[in-house]
Short mmCIF file of C-alpha atoms in Angstrom, two decimals:
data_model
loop_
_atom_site.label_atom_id
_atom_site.label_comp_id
_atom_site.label_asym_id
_atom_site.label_seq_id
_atom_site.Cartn_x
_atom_site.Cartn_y
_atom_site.Cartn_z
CA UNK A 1 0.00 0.00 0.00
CA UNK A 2 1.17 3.28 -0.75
CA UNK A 3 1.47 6.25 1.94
CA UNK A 4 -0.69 8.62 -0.22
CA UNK A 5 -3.59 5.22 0.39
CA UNK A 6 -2.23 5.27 3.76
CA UNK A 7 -2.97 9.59 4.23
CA UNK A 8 -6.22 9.21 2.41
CA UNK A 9 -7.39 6.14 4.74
CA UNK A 10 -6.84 8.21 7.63
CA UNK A 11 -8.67 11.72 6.21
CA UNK A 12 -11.63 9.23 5.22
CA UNK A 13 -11.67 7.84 8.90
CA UNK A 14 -11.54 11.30 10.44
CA UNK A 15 -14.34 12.54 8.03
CA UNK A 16 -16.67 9.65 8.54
CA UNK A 17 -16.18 10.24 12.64
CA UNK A 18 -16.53 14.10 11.95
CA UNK A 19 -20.20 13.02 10.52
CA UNK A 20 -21.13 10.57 13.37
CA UNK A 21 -20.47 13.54 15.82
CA UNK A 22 -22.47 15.85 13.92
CA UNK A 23 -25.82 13.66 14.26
CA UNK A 24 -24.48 12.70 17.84
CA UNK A 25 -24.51 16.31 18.20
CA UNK A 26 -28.08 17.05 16.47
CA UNK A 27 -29.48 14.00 18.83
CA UNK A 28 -28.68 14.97 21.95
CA UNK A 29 -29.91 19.11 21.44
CA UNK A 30 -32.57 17.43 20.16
CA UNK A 31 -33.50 15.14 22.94
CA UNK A 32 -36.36 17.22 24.43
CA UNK A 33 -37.92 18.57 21.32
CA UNK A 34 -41.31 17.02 20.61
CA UNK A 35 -41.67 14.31 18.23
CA UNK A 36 -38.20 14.80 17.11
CA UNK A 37 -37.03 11.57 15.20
CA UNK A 38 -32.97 10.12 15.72
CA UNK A 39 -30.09 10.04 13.31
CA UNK A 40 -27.78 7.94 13.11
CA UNK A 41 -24.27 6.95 10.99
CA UNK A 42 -23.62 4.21 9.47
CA UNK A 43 -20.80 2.80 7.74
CA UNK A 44 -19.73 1.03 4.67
CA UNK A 45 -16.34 -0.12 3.07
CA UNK A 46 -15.06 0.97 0.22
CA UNK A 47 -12.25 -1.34 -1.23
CA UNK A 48 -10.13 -0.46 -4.37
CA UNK A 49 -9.84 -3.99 -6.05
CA UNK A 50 -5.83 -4.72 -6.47
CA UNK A 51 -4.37 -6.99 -9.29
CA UNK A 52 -0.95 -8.17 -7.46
CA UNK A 53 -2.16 -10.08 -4.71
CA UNK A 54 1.06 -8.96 -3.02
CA UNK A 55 -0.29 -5.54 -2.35
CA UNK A 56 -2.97 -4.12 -0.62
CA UNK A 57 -4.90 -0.83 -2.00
CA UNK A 58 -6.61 0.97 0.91
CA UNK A 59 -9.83 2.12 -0.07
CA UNK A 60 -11.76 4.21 2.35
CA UNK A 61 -15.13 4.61 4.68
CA UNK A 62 -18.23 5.47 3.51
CA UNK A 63 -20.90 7.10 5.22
CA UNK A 64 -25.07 6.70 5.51
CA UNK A 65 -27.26 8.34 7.12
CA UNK A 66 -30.30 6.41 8.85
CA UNK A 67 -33.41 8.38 10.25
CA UNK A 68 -35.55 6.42 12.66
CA UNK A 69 -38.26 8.24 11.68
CA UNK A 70 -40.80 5.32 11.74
CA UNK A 71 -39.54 4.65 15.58
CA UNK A 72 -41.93 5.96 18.33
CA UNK A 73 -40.98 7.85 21.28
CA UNK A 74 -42.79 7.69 24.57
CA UNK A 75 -46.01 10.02 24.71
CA UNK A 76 -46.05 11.86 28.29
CA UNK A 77 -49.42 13.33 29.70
CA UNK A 78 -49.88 17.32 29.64
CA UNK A 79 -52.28 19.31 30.81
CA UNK A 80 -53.39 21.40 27.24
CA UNK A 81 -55.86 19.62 25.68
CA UNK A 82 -54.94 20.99 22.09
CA UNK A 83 -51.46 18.66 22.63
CA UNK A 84 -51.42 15.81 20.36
CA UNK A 85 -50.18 12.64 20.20
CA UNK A 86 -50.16 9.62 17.65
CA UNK A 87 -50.12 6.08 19.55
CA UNK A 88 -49.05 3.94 16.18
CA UNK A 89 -47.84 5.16 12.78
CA UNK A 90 -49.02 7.57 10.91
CA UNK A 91 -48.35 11.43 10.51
CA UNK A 92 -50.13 14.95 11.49
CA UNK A 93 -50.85 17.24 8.30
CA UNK A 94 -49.20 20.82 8.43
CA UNK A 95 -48.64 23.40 6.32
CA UNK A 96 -46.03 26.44 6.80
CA UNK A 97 -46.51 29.99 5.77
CA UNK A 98 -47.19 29.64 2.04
CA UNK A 99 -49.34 26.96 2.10
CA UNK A 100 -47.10 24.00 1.63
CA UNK A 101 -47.74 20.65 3.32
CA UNK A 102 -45.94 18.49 5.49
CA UNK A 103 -45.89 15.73 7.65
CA UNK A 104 -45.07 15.70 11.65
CA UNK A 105 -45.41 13.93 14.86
CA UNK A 106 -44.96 17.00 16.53
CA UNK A 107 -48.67 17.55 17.61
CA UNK A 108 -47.90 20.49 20.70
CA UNK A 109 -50.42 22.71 18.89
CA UNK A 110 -51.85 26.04 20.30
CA UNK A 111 -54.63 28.91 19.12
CA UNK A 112 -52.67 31.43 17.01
CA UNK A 113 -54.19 34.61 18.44
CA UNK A 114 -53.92 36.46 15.02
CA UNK A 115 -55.92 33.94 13.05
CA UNK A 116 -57.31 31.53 15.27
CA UNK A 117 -55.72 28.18 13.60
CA UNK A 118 -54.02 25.42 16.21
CA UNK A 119 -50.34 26.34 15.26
CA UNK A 120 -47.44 24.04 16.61
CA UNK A 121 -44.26 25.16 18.22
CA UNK A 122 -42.41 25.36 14.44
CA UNK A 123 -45.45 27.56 13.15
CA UNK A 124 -46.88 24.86 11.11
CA UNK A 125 -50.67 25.04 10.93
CA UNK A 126 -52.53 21.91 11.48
CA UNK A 127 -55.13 20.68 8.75
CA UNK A 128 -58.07 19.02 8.96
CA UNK A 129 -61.64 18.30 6.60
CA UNK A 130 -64.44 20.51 7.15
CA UNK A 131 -67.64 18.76 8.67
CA UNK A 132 -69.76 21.66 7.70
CA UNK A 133 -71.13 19.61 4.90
CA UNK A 134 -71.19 16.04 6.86
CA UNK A 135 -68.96 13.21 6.74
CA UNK A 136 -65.69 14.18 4.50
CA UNK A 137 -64.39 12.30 1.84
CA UNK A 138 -60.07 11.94 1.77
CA UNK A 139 -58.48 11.52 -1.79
CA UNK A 140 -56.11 8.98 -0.21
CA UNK A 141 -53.06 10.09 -2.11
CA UNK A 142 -53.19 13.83 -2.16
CA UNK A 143 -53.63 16.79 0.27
CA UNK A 144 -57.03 18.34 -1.29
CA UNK A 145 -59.48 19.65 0.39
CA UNK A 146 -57.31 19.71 3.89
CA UNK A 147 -58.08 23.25 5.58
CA UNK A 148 -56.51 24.81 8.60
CA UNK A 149 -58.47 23.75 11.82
CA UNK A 150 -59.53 26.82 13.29
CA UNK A 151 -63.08 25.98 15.68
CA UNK A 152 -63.02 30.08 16.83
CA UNK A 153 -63.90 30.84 13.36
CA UNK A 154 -67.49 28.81 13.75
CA UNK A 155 -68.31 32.15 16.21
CA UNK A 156 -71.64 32.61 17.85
CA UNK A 157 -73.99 29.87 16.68
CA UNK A 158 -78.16 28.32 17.33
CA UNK A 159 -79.44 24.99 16.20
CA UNK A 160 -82.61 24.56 15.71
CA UNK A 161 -84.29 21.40 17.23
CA UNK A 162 -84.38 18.07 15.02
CA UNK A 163 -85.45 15.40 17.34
CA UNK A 164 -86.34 14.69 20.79
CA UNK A 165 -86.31 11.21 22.88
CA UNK A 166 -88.43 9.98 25.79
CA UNK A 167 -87.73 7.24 27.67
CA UNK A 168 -88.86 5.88 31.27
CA UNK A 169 -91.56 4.40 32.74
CA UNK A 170 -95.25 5.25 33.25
CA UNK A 171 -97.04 3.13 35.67
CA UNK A 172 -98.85 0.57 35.23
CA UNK A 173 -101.68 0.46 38.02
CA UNK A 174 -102.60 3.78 37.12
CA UNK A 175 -106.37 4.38 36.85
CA UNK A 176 -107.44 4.90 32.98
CA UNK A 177 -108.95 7.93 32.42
CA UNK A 178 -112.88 7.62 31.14
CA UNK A 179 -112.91 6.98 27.41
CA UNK A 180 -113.41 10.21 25.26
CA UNK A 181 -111.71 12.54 27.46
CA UNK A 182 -107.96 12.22 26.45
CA UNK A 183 -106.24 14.97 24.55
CA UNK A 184 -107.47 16.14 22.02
CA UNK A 185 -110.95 15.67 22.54
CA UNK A 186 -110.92 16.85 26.51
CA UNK A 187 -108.88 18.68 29.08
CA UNK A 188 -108.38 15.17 31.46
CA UNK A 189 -105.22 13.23 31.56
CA UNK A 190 -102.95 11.23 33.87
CA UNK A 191 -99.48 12.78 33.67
CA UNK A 192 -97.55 16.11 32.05
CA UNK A 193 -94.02 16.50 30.98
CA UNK A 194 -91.83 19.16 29.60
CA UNK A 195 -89.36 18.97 27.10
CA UNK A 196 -87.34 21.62 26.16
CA UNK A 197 -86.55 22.80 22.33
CA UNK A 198 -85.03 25.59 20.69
CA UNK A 199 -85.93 27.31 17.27
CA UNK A 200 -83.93 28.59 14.03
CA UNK A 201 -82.68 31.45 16.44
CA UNK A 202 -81.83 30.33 19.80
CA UNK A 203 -84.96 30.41 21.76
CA UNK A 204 -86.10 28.13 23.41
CA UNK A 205 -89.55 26.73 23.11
CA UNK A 206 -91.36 24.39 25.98
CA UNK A 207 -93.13 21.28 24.48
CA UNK A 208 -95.49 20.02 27.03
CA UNK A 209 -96.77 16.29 26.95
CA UNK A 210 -100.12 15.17 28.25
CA UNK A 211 -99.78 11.48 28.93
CA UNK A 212 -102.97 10.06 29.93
CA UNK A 213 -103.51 6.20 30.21
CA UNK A 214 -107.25 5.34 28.21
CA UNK A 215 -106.91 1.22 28.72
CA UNK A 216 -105.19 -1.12 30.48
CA UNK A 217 -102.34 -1.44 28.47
CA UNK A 218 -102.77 1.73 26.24
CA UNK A 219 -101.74 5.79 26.90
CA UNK A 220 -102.35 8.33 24.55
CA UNK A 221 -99.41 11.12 24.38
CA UNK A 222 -100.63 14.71 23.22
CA UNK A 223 -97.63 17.33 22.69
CA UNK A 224 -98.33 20.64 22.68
CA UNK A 225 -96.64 24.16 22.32
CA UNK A 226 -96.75 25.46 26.40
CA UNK A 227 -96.15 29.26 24.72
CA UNK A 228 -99.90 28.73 22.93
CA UNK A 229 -101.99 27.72 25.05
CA UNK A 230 -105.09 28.60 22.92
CA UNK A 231 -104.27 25.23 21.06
CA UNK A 232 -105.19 22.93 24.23
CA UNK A 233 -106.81 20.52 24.05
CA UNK A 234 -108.04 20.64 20.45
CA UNK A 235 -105.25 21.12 18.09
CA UNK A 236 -101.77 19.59 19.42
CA UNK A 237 -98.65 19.45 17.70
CA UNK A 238 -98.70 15.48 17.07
CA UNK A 239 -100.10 12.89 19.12
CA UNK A 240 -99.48 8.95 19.90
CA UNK A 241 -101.09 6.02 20.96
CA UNK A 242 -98.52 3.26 23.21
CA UNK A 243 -99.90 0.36 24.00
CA UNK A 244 -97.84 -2.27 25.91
CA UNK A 245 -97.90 -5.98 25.68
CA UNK A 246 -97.69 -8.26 28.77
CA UNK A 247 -94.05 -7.26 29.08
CA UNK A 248 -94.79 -3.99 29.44
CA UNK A 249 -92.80 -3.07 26.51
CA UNK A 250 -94.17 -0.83 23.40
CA UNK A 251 -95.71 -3.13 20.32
CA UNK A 252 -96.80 0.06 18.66
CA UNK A 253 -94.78 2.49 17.12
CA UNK A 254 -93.20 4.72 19.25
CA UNK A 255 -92.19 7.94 17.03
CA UNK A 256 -94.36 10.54 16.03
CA UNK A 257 -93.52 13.91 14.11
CA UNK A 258 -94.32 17.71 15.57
CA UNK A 259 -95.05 20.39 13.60
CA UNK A 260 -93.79 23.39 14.66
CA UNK A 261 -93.33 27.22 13.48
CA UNK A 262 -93.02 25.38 9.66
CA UNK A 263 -90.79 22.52 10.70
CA UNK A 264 -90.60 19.41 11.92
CA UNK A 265 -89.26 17.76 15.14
CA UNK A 266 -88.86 14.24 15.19
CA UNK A 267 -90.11 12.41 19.01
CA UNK A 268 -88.87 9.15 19.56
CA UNK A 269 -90.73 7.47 23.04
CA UNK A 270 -90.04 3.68 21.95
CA UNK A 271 -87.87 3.77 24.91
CA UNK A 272 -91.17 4.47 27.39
CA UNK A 273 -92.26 0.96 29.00
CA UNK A 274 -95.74 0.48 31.49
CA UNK A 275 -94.48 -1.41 34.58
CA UNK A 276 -95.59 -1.69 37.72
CA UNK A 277 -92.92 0.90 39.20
CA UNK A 278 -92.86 4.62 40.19
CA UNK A 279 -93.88 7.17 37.18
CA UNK A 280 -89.83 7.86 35.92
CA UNK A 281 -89.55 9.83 32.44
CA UNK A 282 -86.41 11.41 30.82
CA UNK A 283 -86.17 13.28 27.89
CA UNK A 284 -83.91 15.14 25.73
CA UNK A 285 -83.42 17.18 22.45
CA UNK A 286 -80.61 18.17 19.83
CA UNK A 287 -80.70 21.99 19.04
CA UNK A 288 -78.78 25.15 21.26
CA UNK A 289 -79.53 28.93 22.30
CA UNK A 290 -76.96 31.45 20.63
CA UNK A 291 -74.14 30.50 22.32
CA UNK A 292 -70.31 31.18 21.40
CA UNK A 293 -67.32 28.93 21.45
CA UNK A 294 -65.05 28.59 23.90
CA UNK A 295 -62.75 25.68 23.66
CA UNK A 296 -62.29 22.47 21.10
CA UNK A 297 -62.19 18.60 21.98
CA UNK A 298 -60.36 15.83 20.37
CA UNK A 299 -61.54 12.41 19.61
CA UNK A 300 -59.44 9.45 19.17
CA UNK A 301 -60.68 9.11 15.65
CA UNK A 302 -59.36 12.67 15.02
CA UNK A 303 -62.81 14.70 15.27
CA UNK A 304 -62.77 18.30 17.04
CA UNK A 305 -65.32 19.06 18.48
CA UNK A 306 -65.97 22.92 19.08
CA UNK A 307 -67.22 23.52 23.21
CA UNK A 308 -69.54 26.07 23.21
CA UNK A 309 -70.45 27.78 26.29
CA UNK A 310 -73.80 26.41 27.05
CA UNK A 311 -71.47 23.13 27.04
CA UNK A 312 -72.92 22.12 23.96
CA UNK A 313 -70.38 20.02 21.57
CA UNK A 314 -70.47 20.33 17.90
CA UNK A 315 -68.38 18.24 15.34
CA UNK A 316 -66.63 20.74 13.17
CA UNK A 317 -63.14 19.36 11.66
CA UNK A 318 -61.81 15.82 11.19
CA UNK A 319 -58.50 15.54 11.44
CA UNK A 320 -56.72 12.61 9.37
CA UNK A 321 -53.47 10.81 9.34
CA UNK A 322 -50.65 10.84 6.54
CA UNK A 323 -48.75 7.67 5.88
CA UNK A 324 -46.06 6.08 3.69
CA UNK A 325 -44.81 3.33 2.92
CA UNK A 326 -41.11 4.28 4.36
CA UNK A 327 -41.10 6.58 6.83
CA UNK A 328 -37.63 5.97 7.25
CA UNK A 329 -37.01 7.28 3.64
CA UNK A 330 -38.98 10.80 4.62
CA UNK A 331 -36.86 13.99 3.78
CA UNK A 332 -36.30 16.14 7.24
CA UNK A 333 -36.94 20.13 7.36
CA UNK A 334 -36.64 22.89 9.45
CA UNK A 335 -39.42 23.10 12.11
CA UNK A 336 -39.11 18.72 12.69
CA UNK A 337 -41.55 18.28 9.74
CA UNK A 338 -41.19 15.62 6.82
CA UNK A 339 -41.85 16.00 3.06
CA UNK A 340 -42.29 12.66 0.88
CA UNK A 341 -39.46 11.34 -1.75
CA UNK A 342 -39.33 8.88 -4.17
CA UNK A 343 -38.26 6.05 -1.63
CA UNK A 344 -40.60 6.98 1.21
CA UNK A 345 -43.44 6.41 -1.47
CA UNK A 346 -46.30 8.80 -2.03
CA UNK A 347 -48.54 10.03 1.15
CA UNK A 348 -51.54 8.14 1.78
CA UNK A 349 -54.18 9.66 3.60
CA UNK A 350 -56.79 8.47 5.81
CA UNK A 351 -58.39 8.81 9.41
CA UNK A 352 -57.01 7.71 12.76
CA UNK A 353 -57.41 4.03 14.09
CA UNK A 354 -58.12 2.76 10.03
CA UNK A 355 -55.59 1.27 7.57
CA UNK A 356 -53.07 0.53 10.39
CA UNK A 357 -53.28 3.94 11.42
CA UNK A 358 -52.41 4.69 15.46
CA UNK A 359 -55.28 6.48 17.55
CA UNK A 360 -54.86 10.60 18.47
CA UNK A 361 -54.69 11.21 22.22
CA UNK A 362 -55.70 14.48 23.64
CA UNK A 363 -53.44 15.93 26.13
CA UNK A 364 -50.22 14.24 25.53
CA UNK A 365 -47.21 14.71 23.23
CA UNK A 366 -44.64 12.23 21.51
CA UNK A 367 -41.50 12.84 23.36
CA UNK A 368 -38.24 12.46 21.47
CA UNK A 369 -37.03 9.09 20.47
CA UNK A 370 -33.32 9.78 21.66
CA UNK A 371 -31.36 7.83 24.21
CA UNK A 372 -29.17 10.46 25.58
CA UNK A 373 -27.21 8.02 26.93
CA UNK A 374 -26.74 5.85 24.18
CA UNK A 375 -25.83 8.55 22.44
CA UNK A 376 -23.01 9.98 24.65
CA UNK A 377 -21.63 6.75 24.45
CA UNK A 378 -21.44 6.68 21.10
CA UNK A 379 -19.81 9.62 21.06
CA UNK A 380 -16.76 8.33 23.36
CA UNK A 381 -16.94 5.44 21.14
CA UNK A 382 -16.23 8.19 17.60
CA UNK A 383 -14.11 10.64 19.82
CA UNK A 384 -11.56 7.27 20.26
CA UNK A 385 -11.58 6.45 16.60
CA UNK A 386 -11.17 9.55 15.23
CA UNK A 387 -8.17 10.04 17.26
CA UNK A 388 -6.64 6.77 15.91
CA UNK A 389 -7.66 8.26 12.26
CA UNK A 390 -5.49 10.94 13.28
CA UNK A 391 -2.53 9.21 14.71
CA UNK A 392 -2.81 6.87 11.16
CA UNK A 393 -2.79 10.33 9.66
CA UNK A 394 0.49 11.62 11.62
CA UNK A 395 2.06 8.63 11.06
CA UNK A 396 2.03 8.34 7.25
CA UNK A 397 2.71 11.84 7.18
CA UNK A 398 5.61 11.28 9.05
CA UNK A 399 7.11 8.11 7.07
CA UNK A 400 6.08 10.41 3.89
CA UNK A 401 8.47 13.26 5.42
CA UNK A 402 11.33 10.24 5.74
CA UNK A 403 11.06 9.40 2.12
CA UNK A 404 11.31 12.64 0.66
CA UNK A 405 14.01 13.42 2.95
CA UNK A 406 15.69 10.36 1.62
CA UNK A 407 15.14 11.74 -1.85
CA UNK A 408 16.92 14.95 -1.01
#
């Protein structure tokens, strides 16, 4: 082998350990930074083939660099509910300042006070589908119709009521009223309810239900606007007959629709049964007053839900999950975010908890998937080599020094 082989042996060793420091380096700054992923440096050999078997050509070291990017870290609990975690693969959708996307597990997401989007620490916005116009649709390998997540913007907001639900008991060994005078046709009955209901604006409108028992086995329920009371007995909103059978369970039908103010509720009492216990009825209805937002929700299944002061909860976005086939293969950027190459394969998209997709936990954060101390060992481990590299070094450089001397 010559001593220039010899010199260029040692500069390759030096450089390769030069490289393993720098992602030794990057690791361990790194080690508290959320969702940050580890490098590491590999090594290959690089042999120059010879043709006197007598003497050896020194090749050099060649160096790799491996991302463990499809390598979890441990998820620790925090106390925002806007932090957000993946437990299993998949990635968050972001985009930066000019609208390009990206894919992170760095979910530690906050309002952005000047528009209102969930922001994470590296200013990427988080996206998310719209559920304005029901259940979205994902094209599974692009990022259209993603929008920022942003639940201030849905503001101030009333639902009108769409259905209603009764359910209990009504007693069985109470005495029938005499035949004729049930609502409608007279002012008698056996028991009265409320259920409360909101119109197109907010306000809320008091349904009252006359439940009077006309048989043995059979009740008659009368709704009727409580505002207008002009319309009792004669003309109610929608009536029903139960009857039970021997089990005291419904074998009628148990729904009946309202008409109110030009719309329609639905009631649902199939969940009313006649036993012989204490009168026990519950009810409630969809629909809100004006009320405004004042916090958002996560599901597991990546739905925010927007809190609304009256502690209503509305579905407005739907998070979903970006995958590909090598996560490993992902380019890193600035801000711990991901963009797709030719060897990671093309993002996939899809919802949390389908398609091998992990689950989205509320109130934690991926933690960083460095071992610190792994890592400083590693880096006694490159500190040693590269100062044998450099005594290699010093050493042909000194036997080159004794040859040209020689020369001279």
């Amino acid at each position: 082998m010559s001593l220039f082989g010899v010199l260029r042996t040692g500069v390759s060793g030096m450089n390769a350990q030069s490289n393993r420091i720098g992602t030794i380096s990057e690791n361990v700054q790194n080690s508290s930074t959320t969702g940050y992923k580890r490098t590491s440096t590999e090594f290959s050999s690089l042999l120059i083939e010879g043709s006197d078997s007598g003497v050896y050509n020194s090749g050099a070291v060649e160096t790799v660099l491996r991302r463990s990017i499809s390598e979890d870290g441990p998820v620790a609990v925090t106390s925002s509910g806007s932090d957000l975690a993946i437990q299993g693969n998949g990635f968050f959708v972001v985009q930066d300042a000019n609208d390009r996307p990206y894919l992170t597990r760095a979910g530690n997401f906050v309002v952005d006070g000047p528009t209102g989007n969930l922001v994470n620490a590296g200013g990427f916005t988080l996206m998310g589908y719209s559920l304005a116009n029901g259940e979205p649709t994902p094209t599974l390998n692009t990022f259209d119709g993603l929008v920022p997540v942003n639940v201030t913007s849905l503001g101030m907001q009333a639902r009108a009521t769409t259905a209603g639900e009764i359910a209990g008991n009504l007693p069985a060994d109470a005495t029938p009223v005499a035949a004729g005078t049930a609502p409608p046709a007279g002012a008698a009955f056996s028991k009265k309810t409320q259920l409360a209901t909101y119109d197109p604006q907010g306000r809320k409108v008091l349904l009252d239900v006359y439940l009077t028992k006309t048989n043995a086995n059979t009740w008659s329920a009368s709704v009727y606007d409580s505002s207008d009371t002009a319309s009792f007995p004669a003309t109610p909103l929608g009536s029903l007959a139960l009857t039970f059978g021997a089990d005291g369970r419904l074998t009628s039908p148990g729904t009946a629709t309202l008409g109110l103010g030009g719309r329609t509720i639905a009631l649902d009492m199939s969940g009313v049964t006649q036993l012989a216990a204490a009168y026990d009825l519950k009810g409630q209805a969809d629909g809100n007053a004006a009320s405004a937002v004042k916090g958002s929700e996560f599901a597991a299944d990546g739905t925010v839900y927007a809190i609304y002061e009256d502690g209503s909860r509305v579905a407005a976005f739907k998070v979903p999950l970006g995958d590909v086939t090598s996560p490993d293969n992902l380019t890193p950027r600035a801000g711990n975010v991901f963009e797709t190459t030719p060897e990671s394969g093309t993002v996939q998209i899809g919802f949390a908890t389908t398609g091998g997709r992990g689950a989205i936990k509320s109130g934690a954060l991926e933690q960083s998937n460095v071992d610190v101390s792994a890592e400083l060992t590693a880096m006694i481990e490159s500190q040693t080599v590269y100062t044998a590299n450099s005594k290699v070094f010093m050493t042909s450089n000194e036997m080159l020094d004794t040859l040209m001397n020689l020369k001279r």
